[in-house]
PDB file of C-alpha atoms in Angstrom:
ATOM      1  CA  MET A   1       2.898 -13.655 -90.296  1.00 45.00           C
ATOM      2  CA  ASP A   2       5.251 -16.091 -88.153  1.00 44.00           C
ATOM      3  CA  GLY A   3       7.579 -13.837 -86.541  1.00 46.00           C
ATOM      4  CA  ASN A   4       5.403 -11.225 -85.755  1.00 47.00           C
ATOM      5  CA  ARG A   5       6.468  -9.143 -82.669  1.00 46.00           C
ATOM      6  CA  LEU A   6       3.849  -7.511 -80.200  1.00 48.00           C
ATOM      7  CA  VAL A   7       4.867  -4.347 -78.129  1.00 45.00           C
ATOM      8  CA  PRO A   8       3.192  -2.961 -75.841  1.00 49.00           C
ATOM      9  CA  GLU A   9       2.661   0.888 -74.803  1.00 49.00           C
ATOM     10  CA  ILE A  10       1.396   2.788 -71.663  1.00 47.00           C
ATOM     11  CA  SER A  11       0.152   5.830 -71.487  1.00 45.00           C
ATOM     12  CA  ALA A  12      -2.041   8.400 -69.832  1.00 44.00           C
ATOM     13  CA  THR A  13      -4.973   9.432 -71.091  1.00 43.00           C
ATOM     14  CA  ASP A  14      -3.762  13.051 -71.576  1.00 44.00           C
ATOM     15  CA  GLY A  15      -0.867  11.497 -73.491  1.00 42.00           C
ATOM     16  CA  GLU A  16       1.754  12.996 -71.542  1.00 38.00           C
ATOM     17  CA  THR A  17       2.451  11.057 -68.304  1.00 34.00           C
ATOM     18  CA  LEU A  18       1.277   7.885 -66.699  1.00 38.00           C
ATOM     19  CA  PHE A  19       2.329   8.401 -62.872  1.00 35.00           C
ATOM     20  CA  ALA A  20       2.192  11.606 -60.575  1.00 32.00           C
ATOM     21  CA  GLU A  21       3.174  12.235 -57.190  1.00 34.00           C
ATOM     22  CA  ALA A  22       0.121  13.774 -55.128  1.00 34.00           C
ATOM     23  CA  GLU A  23       1.092  16.169 -52.805  1.00 34.00           C
ATOM     24  CA  PRO A  24      -0.042  15.476 -49.523  1.00 34.00           C
ATOM     25  CA  SER A  25      -3.378  17.178 -48.018  1.00 35.00           C
ATOM     26  CA  ALA A  26      -3.787  20.085 -46.378  1.00 34.00           C
ATOM     27  CA  VAL A  27      -7.344  19.155 -45.024  1.00 34.00           C
ATOM     28  CA  ASP A  28      -7.414  19.146 -41.361  1.00 35.00           C
ATOM     29  CA  ALA A  29      -7.688  15.706 -40.131  1.00 33.00           C
ATOM     30  CA  SER A  30      -9.269  16.431 -36.706  1.00 33.00           C
ATOM     31  CA  THR A  31     -12.380  17.369 -38.565  1.00 33.00           C
ATOM     32  CA  GLN A  32     -15.276  15.825 -36.970  1.00 35.00           C
ATOM     33  CA  ASP A  33     -18.944  15.058 -38.572  1.00 35.00           C
ATOM     34  CA  THR A  34     -21.501  12.783 -36.900  1.00 34.00           C
ATOM     35  CA  GLU A  35     -22.316  11.534 -40.373  1.00 39.00           C
ATOM     36  CA  ALA A  36     -19.871   8.839 -41.277  1.00 40.00           C
ATOM     37  CA  ALA A  37     -20.365   9.085 -45.019  1.00 38.00           C
ATOM     38  CA  ARG A  38     -19.894  12.311 -45.202  1.00 42.00           C
ATOM     39  CA  GLY A  39     -17.500  15.480 -44.406  1.00 44.00           C
ATOM     40  CA  LEU A  40     -14.563  13.096 -44.481  1.00 46.00           C
ATOM     41  CA  ALA A  41     -11.542  14.715 -43.307  1.00 47.00           C
ATOM     42  CA  VAL A  42      -9.034  13.789 -46.099  1.00 46.00           C
ATOM     43  CA  PRO A  43      -6.251  12.007 -44.393  1.00 48.00           C
ATOM     44  CA  PRO A  44      -2.729  13.493 -45.765  1.00 47.00           C
ATOM     45  CA  LEU A  45      -0.063  10.936 -47.040  1.00 44.00           C
ATOM     46  CA  PRO A  46       2.300  10.062 -44.879  1.00 44.00           C
ATOM     47  CA  SER A  47       5.276  11.965 -44.174  1.00 47.00           C
ATOM     48  CA  LYS A  48       8.853  10.350 -44.128  1.00 44.00           C
ATOM     49  CA  ALA A  49       9.955  13.451 -41.775  1.00 44.00           C
ATOM     50  CA  GLU A  50       7.032  12.493 -39.500  1.00 43.00           C
ATOM     51  CA  ASP A  51       7.280   8.624 -39.998  1.00 43.00           C
ATOM     52  CA  GLN A  52       3.342   8.917 -40.109  1.00 48.00           C
ATOM     53  CA  ARG A  53       1.677   5.747 -41.174  1.00 53.00           C
ATOM     54  CA  GLY A  54      -2.219   4.703 -41.299  1.00 55.00           C
ATOM     55  CA  LEU A  55      -3.489   4.766 -37.799  1.00 63.00           C
ATOM     56  CA  LEU A  56      -5.708   1.769 -38.107  1.00 70.00           C
ATOM     57  CA  GLY A  57      -5.925  -1.633 -39.785  1.00 81.00           C
ATOM     58  CA  LEU A  58      -9.039  -2.697 -41.621  1.00 85.00           C
ATOM     59  CA  ARG A  59     -10.720  -6.090 -39.755  1.00 85.00           C
ATOM     60  CA  ASN A  60     -10.753  -9.002 -42.028  1.00 85.00           C
ATOM     61  CA  MET A  61     -14.440 -10.302 -41.950  1.00 86.00           C
ATOM     62  CA  GLY A  62     -13.791 -13.822 -43.167  1.00 83.00           C
ATOM     63  CA  ASN A  63     -11.599 -13.473 -46.068  1.00 86.00           C
ATOM     64  CA  THR A  64     -11.797 -10.269 -46.827  1.00 88.00           C
ATOM     65  CA  CYS A  65      -7.953  -9.484 -47.342  1.00 90.00           C
ATOM     66  CA  TYR A  66      -8.400  -8.725 -51.158  1.00 92.00           C
ATOM     67  CA  LEU A  67     -11.018  -6.288 -50.253  1.00 91.00           C
ATOM     68  CA  ASN A  68      -8.597  -4.649 -47.617  1.00 91.00           C
ATOM     69  CA  SER A  69      -5.895  -4.657 -49.967  1.00 91.00           C
ATOM     70  CA  ALA A  70      -7.862  -2.583 -52.490  1.00 92.00           C
ATOM     71  CA  VAL A  71      -8.973   0.064 -50.105  1.00 92.00           C
ATOM     72  CA  GLN A  72      -5.278   0.401 -48.506  1.00 90.00           C
ATOM     73  CA  CYS A  73      -4.195   1.326 -52.211  1.00 88.00           C
ATOM     74  CA  LEU A  74      -6.668   3.749 -52.907  1.00 91.00           C
ATOM     75  CA  SER A  75      -6.410   5.389 -49.603  1.00 88.00           C
ATOM     76  CA  GLN A  76      -3.491   6.651 -50.591  1.00 86.00           C
ATOM     77  CA  THR A  77      -4.421   8.184 -53.560  1.00 87.00           C
ATOM     78  CA  ALA A  78      -5.357  11.988 -52.460  1.00 86.00           C
ATOM     79  CA  SER A  79      -6.216  13.048 -55.379  1.00 86.00           C
ATOM     80  CA  LEU A  80      -9.018  10.753 -55.646  1.00 86.00           C
ATOM     81  CA  LEU A  81      -9.839  11.528 -51.706  1.00 86.00           C
ATOM     82  CA  GLN A  82     -10.167  15.056 -52.487  1.00 83.00           C
ATOM     83  CA  SER A  83     -11.847  15.320 -55.530  1.00 80.00           C
ATOM     84  CA  LEU A  84     -14.713  12.616 -53.803  1.00 82.00           C
ATOM     85  CA  GLN A  85     -14.333  15.089 -50.668  1.00 81.00           C
ATOM     86  CA  ARG A  86     -15.668  17.858 -52.896  1.00 78.00           C
ATOM     87  CA  ASP A  87     -18.631  16.032 -54.033  1.00 73.00           C
ATOM     88  CA  ALA A  88     -19.506  14.852 -50.831  1.00 70.00           C
ATOM     89  CA  ASP A  89     -19.853  18.425 -49.256  1.00 69.00           C
ATOM     90  CA  ARG A  90     -22.214  19.210 -52.238  1.00 67.00           C
ATOM     91  CA  ALA A  91     -24.247  15.771 -51.426  1.00 67.00           C
ATOM     92  CA  GLN A  92     -23.249  14.537 -54.916  1.00 73.00           C
ATOM     93  CA  LEU A  93     -22.116  10.989 -54.229  1.00 78.00           C
ATOM     94  CA  GLY A  94     -24.043   7.659 -54.541  1.00 84.00           C
ATOM     95  CA  ALA A  95     -24.044   5.101 -52.033  1.00 88.00           C
ATOM     96  CA  VAL A  96     -20.766   3.205 -53.069  1.00 90.00           C
ATOM     97  CA  SER A  97     -18.705   6.475 -52.917  1.00 89.00           C
ATOM     98  CA  ARG A  98     -19.800   7.527 -49.515  1.00 89.00           C
ATOM     99  CA  ALA A  99     -19.352   3.941 -48.133  1.00 91.00           C
ATOM    100  CA  PHE A 100     -15.771   3.988 -49.363  1.00 92.00           C
ATOM    101  CA  LEU A 101     -15.329   7.537 -47.707  1.00 89.00           C
ATOM    102  CA  ALA A 102     -16.673   6.516 -44.384  1.00 88.00           C
ATOM    103  CA  THR A 103     -14.269   3.276 -44.527  1.00 89.00           C
ATOM    104  CA  VAL A 104     -11.047   6.002 -45.348  1.00 87.00           C
ATOM    105  CA  ARG A 105     -12.295   7.914 -42.445  1.00 84.00           C
ATOM    106  CA  SER A 106     -12.535   5.163 -40.027  1.00 83.00           C
ATOM    107  CA  LEU A 107      -9.123   3.885 -41.238  1.00 81.00           C
ATOM    108  CA  TRP A 108      -7.143   7.093 -40.328  1.00 78.00           C
ATOM    109  CA  SER A 109      -9.570   7.811 -37.301  1.00 71.00           C
ATOM    110  CA  ALA A 110      -7.392   8.860 -34.356  1.00 64.00           C
ATOM    111  CA  SER A 111     -10.359   8.618 -32.087  1.00 68.00           C
ATOM    112  CA  THR A 112     -10.224   4.426 -31.488  1.00 68.00           C
ATOM    113  CA  ALA A 113      -7.576   2.179 -31.251  1.00 72.00           C
ATOM    114  CA  GLU A 114      -9.639  -0.583 -32.812  1.00 78.00           C
ATOM    115  CA  PRO A 115      -9.561  -1.601 -36.617  1.00 82.00           C
ATOM    116  CA  ALA A 116     -11.550   0.296 -39.291  1.00 81.00           C
ATOM    117  CA  VAL A 117     -14.619  -2.685 -40.157  1.00 85.00           C
ATOM    118  CA  PRO A 118     -15.324  -2.153 -44.110  1.00 87.00           C
ATOM    119  CA  GLY A 119     -18.892  -3.885 -43.791  1.00 87.00           C
ATOM    120  CA  GLN A 120     -21.138  -1.078 -45.376  1.00 89.00           C
ATOM    121  CA  LEU A 121     -18.139  -0.843 -48.496  1.00 92.00           C
ATOM    122  CA  LYS A 122     -18.641  -4.576 -49.009  1.00 92.00           C
ATOM    123  CA  ALA A 123     -22.643  -4.406 -48.809  1.00 92.00           C
ATOM    124  CA  CYS A 124     -22.619  -1.755 -51.165  1.00 91.00           C
ATOM    125  CA  ILE A 125     -20.160  -3.195 -53.765  1.00 92.00           C
ATOM    126  CA  SER A 126     -22.173  -6.457 -53.684  1.00 91.00           C
ATOM    127  CA  ALA A 127     -25.649  -4.794 -54.374  1.00 90.00           C
ATOM    128  CA  SER A 128     -23.939  -2.643 -57.047  1.00 87.00           C
ATOM    129  CA  SER A 129     -24.564  -5.079 -59.671  1.00 85.00           C
ATOM    130  CA  ALA A 130     -25.320  -8.334 -60.360  1.00 88.00           C
ATOM    131  CA  SER A 131     -21.592  -9.421 -60.926  1.00 87.00           C
ATOM    132  CA  ASN A 132     -20.737  -8.342 -58.083  1.00 88.00           C
ATOM    133  CA  GLU A 133     -22.480 -10.346 -55.920  1.00 89.00           C
ATOM    134  CA  ILE A 134     -19.540 -12.852 -55.794  1.00 89.00           C
ATOM    135  CA  PHE A 135     -18.520 -10.380 -52.872  1.00 90.00           C
ATOM    136  CA  ALA A 136     -21.476 -10.948 -50.301  1.00 89.00           C
ATOM    137  CA  GLY A 137     -20.265 -13.923 -49.024  1.00 84.00           C
ATOM    138  CA  SER A 138     -17.250 -14.571 -47.008  1.00 81.00           C
ATOM    139  CA  SER A 139     -15.030 -16.411 -50.078  1.00 84.00           C
ATOM    140  CA  GLN A 140     -11.921 -15.514 -50.583  1.00 88.00           C
ATOM    141  CA  GLN A 141     -11.668 -13.158 -53.794  1.00 92.00           C
ATOM    142  CA  ASP A 142      -9.409 -11.865 -56.156  1.00 91.00           C
ATOM    143  CA  ALA A 143      -7.851  -8.430 -55.174  1.00 92.00           C
ATOM    144  CA  GLN A 144      -7.822  -7.231 -58.369  1.00 91.00           C
ATOM    145  CA  GLU A 145     -11.208  -7.767 -59.323  1.00 92.00           C
ATOM    146  CA  PHE A 146     -12.230  -6.461 -56.386  1.00 93.00           C
ATOM    147  CA  LEU A 147     -10.300  -3.042 -57.226  1.00 93.00           C
ATOM    148  CA  GLN A 148     -11.875  -2.986 -60.439  1.00 91.00           C
ATOM    149  CA  ALA A 149     -15.340  -3.247 -59.369  1.00 92.00           C
ATOM    150  CA  LEU A 150     -14.969  -0.772 -56.980  1.00 93.00           C
ATOM    151  CA  LEU A 151     -13.342   1.356 -59.151  1.00 92.00           C
ATOM    152  CA  GLU A 152     -16.261   0.726 -61.782  1.00 89.00           C
ATOM    153  CA  ALA A 153     -18.909   1.506 -59.057  1.00 89.00           C
ATOM    154  CA  LEU A 154     -17.371   4.576 -58.326  1.00 88.00           C
ATOM    155  CA  ASP A 155     -16.978   5.953 -61.681  1.00 86.00           C
ATOM    156  CA  ARG A 156     -20.583   5.019 -61.856  1.00 84.00           C
ATOM    157  CA  ASP A 157     -22.020   7.035 -59.009  1.00 81.00           C
ATOM    158  CA  LEU A 158     -19.539   9.885 -60.040  1.00 77.00           C
ATOM    159  CA  THR A 159     -20.862   9.564 -63.580  1.00 75.00           C
ATOM    160  CA  ASP A 160     -24.533   9.848 -62.368  1.00 69.00           C
ATOM    161  CA  SER A 161     -23.536  12.831 -60.542  1.00 63.00           C
ATOM    162  CA  GLN A 162     -21.881  14.961 -62.882  1.00 61.00           C
ATOM    163  CA  GLU A 163     -23.862  17.670 -64.485  1.00 60.00           C
ATOM    164  CA  ALA A 164     -22.089  18.051 -67.845  1.00 55.00           C
ATOM    165  CA  ALA A 165     -20.461  14.921 -69.788  1.00 62.00           C
ATOM    166  CA  GLY A 166     -17.262  14.075 -70.136  1.00 66.00           C
ATOM    167  CA  PRO A 167     -14.815  11.546 -68.258  1.00 72.00           C
ATOM    168  CA  SER A 168     -15.738  10.865 -64.613  1.00 75.00           C
ATOM    169  CA  LEU A 169     -13.234  11.956 -61.377  1.00 78.00           C
ATOM    170  CA  VAL A 170     -11.857   8.175 -61.595  1.00 83.00           C
ATOM    171  CA  SER A 171     -11.152   8.003 -65.325  1.00 84.00           C
ATOM    172  CA  GLU A 172      -9.542  11.329 -65.018  1.00 86.00           C
ATOM    173  CA  ILE A 173      -7.323  10.009 -62.430  1.00 88.00           C
ATOM    174  CA  LEU A 174      -6.841   6.540 -62.784  1.00 87.00           C
ATOM    175  CA  GLU A 175      -7.257   5.865 -66.300  1.00 88.00           C
ATOM    176  CA  GLY A 176      -4.580   4.891 -68.876  1.00 88.00           C
ATOM    177  CA  GLN A 177      -4.254   3.608 -72.456  1.00 89.00           C
ATOM    178  CA  LEU A 178      -2.040   0.361 -73.314  1.00 90.00           C
ATOM    179  CA  CYS A 179      -1.408   0.163 -76.938  1.00 90.00           C
ATOM    180  CA  SER A 180      -0.299  -2.848 -78.558  1.00 90.00           C
ATOM    181  CA  GLU A 181       1.629  -3.028 -81.700  1.00 88.00           C
ATOM    182  CA  VAL A 182       1.625  -6.571 -84.205  1.00 89.00           C
ATOM    183  CA  ARG A 183       4.299  -5.464 -86.647  1.00 87.00           C
ATOM    184  CA  CYS A 184       5.034  -8.593 -89.000  1.00 85.00           C
ATOM    185  CA  SER A 185       8.466  -9.576 -89.675  1.00 80.00           C
ATOM    186  CA  GLY A 186       8.005 -10.168 -93.520  1.00 80.00           C
ATOM    187  CA  CYS A 187       6.068  -7.659 -95.208  1.00 84.00           C
ATOM    188  CA  GLN A 188       6.564  -5.012 -91.845  1.00 83.00           C
ATOM    189  CA  GLY A 189       2.728  -4.168 -92.043  1.00 86.00           C
ATOM    190  CA  VAL A 190       1.638  -3.150 -88.441  1.00 88.00           C
ATOM    191  CA  ASN A 191      -1.460  -3.656 -86.674  1.00 89.00           C
ATOM    192  CA  GLN A 192      -2.166  -1.653 -83.433  1.00 89.00           C
ATOM    193  CA  THR A 193      -4.678  -2.236 -80.716  1.00 91.00           C
ATOM    194  CA  CYS A 194      -5.752   0.461 -78.212  1.00 92.00           C
ATOM    195  CA  ASP A 195      -7.822  -0.501 -74.744  1.00 91.00           C
ATOM    196  CA  SER A 196      -8.066   1.914 -72.025  1.00 88.00           C
ATOM    197  CA  PHE A 197      -6.976   0.394 -68.622  1.00 88.00           C
ATOM    198  CA  TRP A 198      -7.488   1.019 -64.560  1.00 85.00           C
ATOM    199  CA  SER A 199      -5.180  -1.358 -63.510  1.00 86.00           C
ATOM    200  CA  LEU A 200      -2.302  -3.255 -64.801  1.00 86.00           C
ATOM    201  CA  PRO A 201      -1.462  -6.715 -63.850  1.00 85.00           C
ATOM    202  CA  LEU A 202       2.037  -6.474 -63.396  1.00 87.00           C
ATOM    203  CA  PRO A 203       4.661  -9.290 -63.139  1.00 85.00           C
ATOM    204  CA  LEU A 204       6.548 -10.164 -60.348  1.00 86.00           C
ATOM    205  CA  PRO A 205       9.708 -11.840 -59.559  1.00 86.00           C
ATOM    206  CA  PRO A 206       9.430 -14.917 -57.657  1.00 85.00           C
ATOM    207  CA  THR A 207      11.872 -13.861 -55.066  1.00 85.00           C
ATOM    208  CA  GLY A 208      14.097 -10.778 -54.573  1.00 84.00           C
ATOM    209  CA  ARG A 209      12.813  -7.223 -54.921  1.00 87.00           C
ATOM    210  CA  ALA A 210      12.308  -5.533 -58.091  1.00 88.00           C
ATOM    211  CA  SER A 211      11.797  -1.557 -58.996  1.00 90.00           C
ATOM    212  CA  LEU A 212       8.457  -0.527 -60.433  1.00 89.00           C
ATOM    213  CA  ALA A 213      10.487   0.575 -63.592  1.00 91.00           C
ATOM    214  CA  SER A 214      12.109  -3.083 -63.795  1.00 91.00           C
ATOM    215  CA  VAL A 215       8.371  -4.689 -63.874  1.00 91.00           C
ATOM    216  CA  LEU A 216       6.998  -2.048 -66.211  1.00 90.00           C
ATOM    217  CA  GLU A 217      10.436  -2.826 -68.662  1.00 90.00           C
ATOM    218  CA  THR A 218       9.482  -6.184 -68.245  1.00 89.00           C
ATOM    219  CA  PHE A 219       5.402  -5.902 -68.804  1.00 89.00           C
ATOM    220  CA  CYS A 220       6.631  -3.897 -72.025  1.00 88.00           C
ATOM    221  CA  ARG A 221       8.863  -6.269 -73.236  1.00 88.00           C
ATOM    222  CA  GLU A 222       8.581  -7.262 -76.762  1.00 86.00           C
ATOM    223  CA  GLU A 223       7.744 -10.977 -77.647  1.00 85.00           C
ATOM    224  CA  ALA A 224       7.788 -13.136 -80.808  1.00 84.00           C
ATOM    225  CA  LEU A 225       4.304 -14.649 -82.012  1.00 80.00           C
ATOM    226  CA  GLU A 226       4.558 -18.189 -83.771  1.00 76.00           C
ATOM    227  CA  ASP A 227       0.888 -18.804 -83.528  1.00 64.00           C
ATOM    228  CA  ARG A 228      -1.442 -16.892 -85.958  1.00 62.00           C
ATOM    229  CA  SER A 229      -4.058 -17.143 -83.490  1.00 52.00           C
ATOM    230  CA  SER A 230      -2.587 -14.862 -81.680  1.00 51.00           C
ATOM    231  CA  ILE A 231      -2.123 -12.095 -84.190  1.00 53.00           C
TER     232      ILE A 231
END
């Protein structure tokens, strides 16, 4: 089986598209609510015309830059925020989802110049499962691992709140399919496996800039498998 080739292929769960650009939210950002984790005024995406950026940063509570990175990414996912807000209005959100919305609201608040403190979110994630207890302390952790833990916790929250069976909100918005194909160069036999993913570990060049298209091309590049144990 020497000379087999691994060919990854990426697609969204609907089989049509992997990436979609969300439109800015039309929700009024001035909406106020005394309960921080509910009634979130979903922020609009930054406008190049207005040169609008996130109003506040997130405070580093020891070594929590990994948490801050994940939250900053998801705070720009308008379709996720809008859908979570609809569930919050119906009082259907769990603890992690409510804490996440409260953190994003603080991040985009115009009522203070102080950075947002994601302490409530950190505590909720740490308590959401035994495997997430590693996030309870002040040690540095991996940003991708935290993002995965956050998405899984949001997924559980939303699955529990759904009245009908089916994919959760997180799965509908963020889940994709990664298919790997191993082809024997001798007999031309093909073995294909497909796995779901919420994030991809894309390789970045050690120096210089790289486009998303170029790193995806590198990630999906064919490779020869000489070791039978890799098949």
